[in-house]
PDB file of C-alpha atoms in Angstrom:
ATOM      1  CA  MET U 103     -31.460  54.106  93.633  1.00  0.00           C
ATOM      2  CA  LYS U 104     -28.371  55.892  94.726  1.00  0.00           C
ATOM      3  CA  ASN U 105     -26.302  53.706  92.399  1.00  0.00           C
ATOM      4  CA  ILE U 106     -28.417  54.641  89.355  1.00  0.00           C
ATOM      5  CA  PHE U 107     -28.111  58.331  90.162  1.00  0.00           C
ATOM      6  CA  LYS U 108     -24.372  57.998  90.452  1.00  0.00           C
ATOM      7  CA  ASN U 109     -24.144  56.350  87.008  1.00  0.00           C
ATOM      8  CA  SER U 110     -26.236  59.043  85.371  1.00  0.00           C
ATOM      9  CA  GLU U 111     -24.025  61.732  86.911  1.00  0.00           C
ATOM     10  CA  ASN U 112     -20.949  59.991  85.608  1.00  0.00           C
ATOM     11  CA  ARG U 113     -22.527  59.816  82.189  1.00  0.00           C
ATOM     12  CA  LYS U 114     -23.258  63.516  82.187  1.00  0.00           C
ATOM     13  CA  HIS U 115     -19.788  64.283  83.365  1.00  0.00           C
ATOM     14  CA  CYS U 116     -18.163  62.024  80.718  1.00  0.00           C
ATOM     15  CA  THR U 117     -20.195  63.364  77.858  1.00  0.00           C
ATOM     16  CA  SER U 118     -19.558  66.980  78.741  1.00  0.00           C
ATOM     17  CA  ARG U 119     -15.868  66.345  79.251  1.00  0.00           C
ATOM     18  CA  ASN U 120     -15.449  64.335  75.980  1.00  0.00           C
ATOM     19  CA  LYS U 121     -17.797  66.402  73.881  1.00  0.00           C
ATOM     20  CA  LYS U 122     -15.837  67.679  70.927  1.00  0.00           C
ATOM     21  CA  LYS U 123     -16.398  70.917  69.216  1.00  0.00           C
ATOM     22  CA  ARG U 124     -18.037  70.317  65.843  1.00  0.00           C
ATOM     23  CA  LEU U 125     -15.997  71.568  62.872  1.00  0.00           C
ATOM     24  CA  THR U 126     -17.402  74.306  60.675  1.00  0.00           C
ATOM     25  CA  GLN U 127     -17.527  73.983  56.908  1.00  0.00           C
ATOM     26  CA  GLU U 128     -14.620  76.401  56.582  1.00  0.00           C
ATOM     27  CA  GLN U 129     -12.508  74.339  58.995  1.00  0.00           C
ATOM     28  CA  VAL U 130     -13.335  71.120  57.103  1.00  0.00           C
ATOM     29  CA  ARG U 131     -12.460  72.823  53.803  1.00  0.00           C
ATOM     30  CA  LEU U 132      -9.054  73.897  55.167  1.00  0.00           C
ATOM     31  CA  LEU U 133      -8.402  70.415  56.600  1.00  0.00           C
ATOM     32  CA  GLU U 134      -9.383  68.832  53.255  1.00  0.00           C
ATOM     33  CA  ALA U 135      -7.007  71.153  51.386  1.00  0.00           C
ATOM     34  CA  SER U 136      -4.235  70.333  53.831  1.00  0.00           C
ATOM     35  CA  PHE U 137      -4.969  66.586  53.507  1.00  0.00           C
ATOM     36  CA  ASN U 138      -4.904  66.749  49.702  1.00  0.00           C
ATOM     37  CA  GLY U 139      -1.448  68.293  49.900  1.00  0.00           C
ATOM     38  CA  ASN U 140      -0.126  65.596  52.237  1.00  0.00           C
ATOM     39  CA  ASN U 141      -2.190  62.817  53.816  1.00  0.00           C
ATOM     40  CA  ARG U 142       0.316  62.396  56.664  1.00  0.00           C
ATOM     41  CA  LEU U 143       0.271  64.974  59.426  1.00  0.00           C
ATOM     42  CA  GLU U 144       3.617  66.256  60.686  1.00  0.00           C
ATOM     43  CA  PRO U 145       3.700  67.509  64.316  1.00  0.00           C
ATOM     44  CA  ASP U 146       4.591  71.049  63.261  1.00  0.00           C
ATOM     45  CA  ARG U 147       1.787  71.112  60.712  1.00  0.00           C
ATOM     46  CA  LYS U 148      -0.669  69.762  63.326  1.00  0.00           C
ATOM     47  CA  LEU U 149       0.174  72.602  65.738  1.00  0.00           C
ATOM     48  CA  GLN U 150      -0.044  75.179  62.956  1.00  0.00           C
ATOM     49  CA  LEU U 151      -3.504  73.895  61.879  1.00  0.00           C
ATOM     50  CA  ALA U 152      -4.698  73.773  65.502  1.00  0.00           C
ATOM     51  CA  HIS U 153      -3.704  77.419  65.962  1.00  0.00           C
ATOM     52  CA  GLU U 154      -5.269  78.515  62.611  1.00  0.00           C
ATOM     53  CA  LEU U 155      -8.547  76.628  63.165  1.00  0.00           C
ATOM     54  CA  ASP U 156      -8.726  77.202  66.926  1.00  0.00           C
ATOM     55  CA  ILE U 157      -9.271  73.509  67.730  1.00  0.00           C
ATOM     56  CA  PRO U 158      -7.184  71.094  69.825  1.00  0.00           C
ATOM     57  CA  PRO U 159      -4.275  69.334  68.047  1.00  0.00           C
ATOM     58  CA  ARG U 160      -5.650  65.950  69.142  1.00  0.00           C
ATOM     59  CA  GLN U 161      -8.900  66.623  67.255  1.00  0.00           C
ATOM     60  CA  ILE U 162      -6.908  67.441  64.100  1.00  0.00           C
ATOM     61  CA  ALA U 163      -4.892  64.222  64.480  1.00  0.00           C
ATOM     62  CA  ILE U 164      -8.092  62.187  64.869  1.00  0.00           C
ATOM     63  CA  TRP U 165      -9.671  63.935  61.857  1.00  0.00           C
ATOM     64  CA  TYR U 166      -6.595  63.054  59.755  1.00  0.00           C
ATOM     65  CA  GLN U 167      -6.695  59.444  60.948  1.00  0.00           C
ATOM     66  CA  ASN U 168     -10.376  59.108  60.075  1.00  0.00           C
ATOM     67  CA  LYS U 169      -9.885  60.847  56.750  1.00  0.00           C
ATOM     68  CA  ARG U 170      -7.034  58.456  55.845  1.00  0.00           C
ATOM     69  CA  ALA U 171      -9.276  55.492  56.671  1.00  0.00           C
ATOM     70  CA  ARG U 172     -12.108  56.862  54.505  1.00  0.00           C
ATOM     71  CA  TRP U 173      -9.638  57.684  51.717  1.00  0.00           C
ATOM     72  CA  LYS U 174      -8.210  54.153  51.847  1.00  0.00           C
ATOM     73  CA  ASN U 175     -11.706  52.641  51.681  1.00  0.00           C
ATOM     74  CA  GLN U 176     -12.573  54.854  48.712  1.00  0.00           C
ATOM     75  CA  SER U 177      -9.326  53.847  46.991  1.00  0.00           C
ATOM     76  CA  LEU U 178     -10.110  50.182  47.588  1.00  0.00           C
ATOM     77  CA  GLU U 179     -13.619  50.663  46.209  1.00  0.00           C
ATOM     78  CA  LEU U 180     -12.251  52.387  43.103  1.00  0.00           C
ATOM     79  CA  ASP U 181      -9.668  49.635  42.647  1.00  0.00           C
ATOM     80  CA  TYR U 182     -12.361  47.006  43.092  1.00  0.00           C
ATOM     81  CA  THR U 183     -14.609  48.724  40.557  1.00  0.00           C
ATOM     82  CA  ALA U 184     -11.772  48.951  38.027  1.00  0.00           C
ATOM     83  CA  LEU U 185     -10.818  45.307  38.565  1.00  0.00           C
ATOM     84  CA  HIS U 186     -14.444  44.241  38.318  1.00  0.00           C
ATOM     85  CA  MET U 187     -14.871  46.085  35.019  1.00  0.00           C
ATOM     86  CA  ARG U 188     -11.656  44.507  33.719  1.00  0.00           C
ATOM     87  CA  LEU U 189     -12.863  41.068  34.824  1.00  0.00           C
ATOM     88  CA  GLU U 190     -16.165  41.582  33.017  1.00  0.00           C
ATOM     89  CA  ALA U 191     -14.327  42.584  29.838  1.00  0.00           C
ATOM     90  CA  GLU U 192     -12.056  39.536  30.095  1.00  0.00           C
ATOM     91  CA  LEU U 193     -15.023  37.228  30.675  1.00  0.00           C
ATOM     92  CA  THR U 194     -16.779  38.676  27.654  1.00  0.00           C
ATOM     93  CA  GLN U 195     -13.680  38.157  25.536  1.00  0.00           C
ATOM     94  CA  LYS U 196     -13.337  34.597  26.892  1.00  0.00           C
ATOM     95  CA  LYS U 197     -16.927  33.814  25.883  1.00  0.00           C
ATOM     96  CA  GLN U 198     -16.282  35.199  22.397  1.00  0.00           C
ATOM     97  CA  LEU U 199     -13.117  33.121  22.068  1.00  0.00           C
ATOM     98  CA  GLU U 200     -14.948  30.010  23.260  1.00  0.00           C
ATOM     99  CA  LYS U 201     -17.671  30.592  20.655  1.00  0.00           C
ATOM    100  CA  GLU U 202     -15.013  31.073  17.959  1.00  0.00           C
ATOM    101  CA  ALA U 203     -13.172  27.926  19.075  1.00  0.00           C
ATOM    102  CA  GLN U 204     -16.424  25.940  18.970  1.00  0.00           C
ATOM    103  CA  ARG U 205     -17.213  27.289  15.510  1.00  0.00           C
ATOM    104  CA  LEU U 206     -13.735  26.306  14.333  1.00  0.00           C
ATOM    105  CA  ARG U 207     -14.094  22.809  15.847  1.00  0.00           C
ATOM    106  CA  ILE U 208     -17.358  22.336  13.983  1.00  0.00           C
ATOM    107  CA  GLU U 209     -15.772  23.600  10.749  1.00  0.00           C
ATOM    108  CA  LEU U 210     -12.792  21.276  11.245  1.00  0.00           C
ATOM    109  CA  GLN U 211     -15.082  18.302  11.841  1.00  0.00           C
ATOM    110  CA  ARG U 212     -17.086  19.205   8.735  1.00  0.00           C
ATOM    111  CA  LEU U 213     -13.923  19.390   6.637  1.00  0.00           C
ATOM    112  CA  LYS U 214     -12.639  16.076   8.032  1.00  0.00           C
ATOM    113  CA  THR U 215     -15.954  14.446   7.164  1.00  0.00           C
ATOM    114  CA  GLU U 216     -15.873  15.973   3.690  1.00  0.00           C
ATOM    115  CA  ILE U 217     -12.308  14.730   3.107  1.00  0.00           C
ATOM    116  CA  SER U 218     -13.220  11.267   4.370  1.00  0.00           C
ATOM    117  CA  ILE U 219     -16.216  11.107   2.029  1.00  0.00           C
ATOM    118  CA  LYS U 220     -14.098  12.225  -0.931  1.00  0.00           C
ATOM    119  CA  GLN U 221     -11.475   9.585  -0.126  1.00  0.00           C
ATOM    120  CA  GLN U 222     -14.131   6.889   0.065  1.00  0.00           C
ATOM    121  CA  VAL U 223     -15.643   7.987  -3.244  1.00  0.00           C
ATOM    122  CA  GLN U 224     -12.216   7.979  -4.898  1.00  0.00           C
ATOM    123  CA  MET U 225     -11.572   4.429  -3.665  1.00  0.00           C
ATOM    124  CA  PHE U 226     -14.642   3.144  -5.527  1.00  0.00           C
ATOM    125  CA  GLN U 227     -14.168   5.183  -8.710  1.00  0.00           C
ATOM    126  CA  PRO U 228     -12.319   3.500 -11.608  1.00  0.00           C
ATOM    127  CA  GLN U 229      -8.916   4.981 -12.202  1.00  0.00           C
ATOM    128  CA  PRO U 230      -8.586   6.991 -15.429  1.00  0.00           C
ATOM    129  CA  PRO U 231      -6.434   5.449 -18.188  1.00  0.00           C
ATOM    130  CA  LEU U 232      -2.823   6.496 -18.320  1.00  0.00           C
ATOM    131  CA  ALA U 233      -3.187   8.011 -21.771  1.00  0.00           C
ATOM    132  CA  SER U 234      -5.954   8.640 -24.243  1.00  0.00           C
ATOM    133  CA  VAL U 235      -6.422   6.485 -27.313  1.00  0.00           C
ATOM    134  CA  SER U 236      -5.536   9.330 -29.692  1.00  0.00           C
ATOM    135  CA  SER U 237      -2.249  10.039 -27.932  1.00  0.00           C
ATOM    136  CA  ILE U 238      -1.386   6.339 -27.953  1.00  0.00           C
ATOM    137  CA  SER U 239      -2.171   6.102 -31.649  1.00  0.00           C
ATOM    138  CA  SER U 240       0.147   9.012 -32.351  1.00  0.00           C
ATOM    139  CA  ASN U 241       2.833   7.337 -30.230  1.00  0.00           C
ATOM    140  CA  CYS U 242       2.398   4.155 -32.235  1.00  0.00           C
ATOM    141  CA  ASP U 243       2.656   6.121 -35.470  1.00  0.00           C
ATOM    142  CA  GLU U 244       5.909   7.607 -34.233  1.00  0.00           C
ATOM    143  CA  LEU U 245       7.156   4.106 -33.485  1.00  0.00           C
ATOM    144  CA  ARG U 246       6.300   2.978 -37.017  1.00  0.00           C
ATOM    145  CA  SER U 247       8.079   5.899 -38.567  1.00  0.00           C
ATOM    146  CA  SER U 248      11.168   5.176 -36.539  1.00  0.00           C
ATOM    147  CA  SER U 249      13.534   2.341 -37.230  1.00  0.00           C
ATOM    148  CA  LEU U 250      10.962  -0.352 -36.313  1.00  0.00           C
ATOM    149  CA  ARG U 251       9.180  -2.082 -39.093  1.00  0.00           C
ATOM    150  CA  GLU U 252       5.437  -2.541 -39.149  1.00  0.00           C
ATOM    151  CA  GLU U 253       5.659  -6.251 -38.489  1.00  0.00           C
ATOM    152  CA  GLN U 254       7.359  -5.586 -35.177  1.00  0.00           C
ATOM    153  CA  VAL U 255       4.508  -3.370 -33.969  1.00  0.00           C
ATOM    154  CA  ASN U 256       1.378  -5.446 -33.810  1.00  0.00           C
ATOM    155  CA  CYS U 257      -1.143  -3.985 -31.393  1.00  0.00           C
ATOM    156  CA  SER U 258      -4.781  -5.061 -31.146  1.00  0.00           C
ATOM    157  CA  TRP U 259      -5.940  -1.645 -29.949  1.00  0.00           C
ATOM    158  CA  MET U 260      -4.881   0.076 -33.157  1.00  0.00           C
ATOM    159  CA  HIS U 261      -7.872  -1.339 -34.970  1.00  0.00           C
ATOM    160  CA  ASP U 262     -10.652  -1.566 -32.387  1.00  0.00           C
ATOM    161  CA  GLN U 263      -9.573   1.409 -30.189  1.00  0.00           C
ATOM    162  CA  ALA U 264      -9.687  -0.763 -27.021  1.00  0.00           C
ATOM    163  CA  LEU U 265      -6.703  -0.021 -24.884  1.00  0.00           C
ATOM    164  CA  ARG U 266      -5.101  -2.020 -22.151  1.00  0.00           C
ATOM    165  CA  VAL U 267      -2.104  -0.832 -20.251  1.00  0.00           C
ATOM    166  CA  GLU U 268      -0.370  -4.192 -20.683  1.00  0.00           C
ATOM    167  CA  GLU U 269      -0.906  -4.111 -24.459  1.00  0.00           C
ATOM    168  CA  PHE U 270       0.377  -0.585 -24.697  1.00  0.00           C
ATOM    169  CA  TYR U 271       3.471  -1.508 -22.726  1.00  0.00           C
ATOM    170  CA  ALA U 272       4.005  -4.552 -24.936  1.00  0.00           C
ATOM    171  CA  CYS U 273       3.521  -2.395 -27.990  1.00  0.00           C
ATOM    172  CA  LEU U 274       6.114   0.065 -26.789  1.00  0.00           C
ATOM    173  CA  ILE U 275       8.716  -2.566 -26.043  1.00  0.00           C
ATOM    174  CA  GLY U 276       8.024  -4.263 -29.352  1.00  0.00           C
ATOM    175  CA  GLY U 277       6.285  -7.448 -28.279  1.00  0.00           C
ATOM    176  CA  ASN U 278       2.870  -8.798 -29.118  1.00  0.00           C
ATOM    177  CA  GLY U 279       0.251  -7.521 -26.699  1.00  0.00           C
ATOM    178  CA  SER U 280      -1.881 -10.629 -27.022  1.00  0.00           C
ATOM    179  CA  ASN U 281       0.631 -12.641 -24.991  1.00  0.00           C
ATOM    180  CA  LEU U 282      -0.001 -10.538 -21.884  1.00  0.00           C
ATOM    181  CA  ILE U 283      -3.776 -10.960 -21.806  1.00  0.00           C
TER     182      ILE U 283
END
C-alpha cells in the first residue's frame, strides 16, 4: 500500500511541475503572426516573444515545433489533393483518348474492309474497252484520208461495230484484223 501511495504522490508532483500554462487567444494570435512571418524561430526572437507574451522560451520553442509539424502536414495534404485532382484529370483524358483510338481502329478496319471489297469487285468486273466505237471509227476515217488507200485498211468492225483490241491494232498498223483472231 505504501508503494501505491508513493506512486500517486510522484504523479501529482510530476503533473504539477510539468503543467504548462495554457496560451490565451491573444498569445496564439501573436505567435501565429510571428510564425507566418518566419516559420523558423531565432534565439533572439524566442526571447523577445517570451518576454512579450509572459511565457517561458521553451514553451514558445515547442509551440513553433508543433506548428511547423502541423503546417508541413497541411502542405502535404494540399499537395496530395492537387496531385490527386491532376491524376483524375489525366485519367479522364486517358479514357477519352482510348475511346477515340478505339473509334479510329474501328473506322480503319471498316475502311480496309471496304477497300478489300472494292478490289474484289473490280477483279471480277470486265475491263472497259480502250476506246469507244465512235472514236475508233473517226480514227479509221482519219487513216483513210491520209496517205493510205482504202484497200490497205480493211477492218471487220467498221461494218458490224464489233470491236476487238487486236483488230484495232491490226487496223492501225495496216494489216488485216482477221489474221489475229
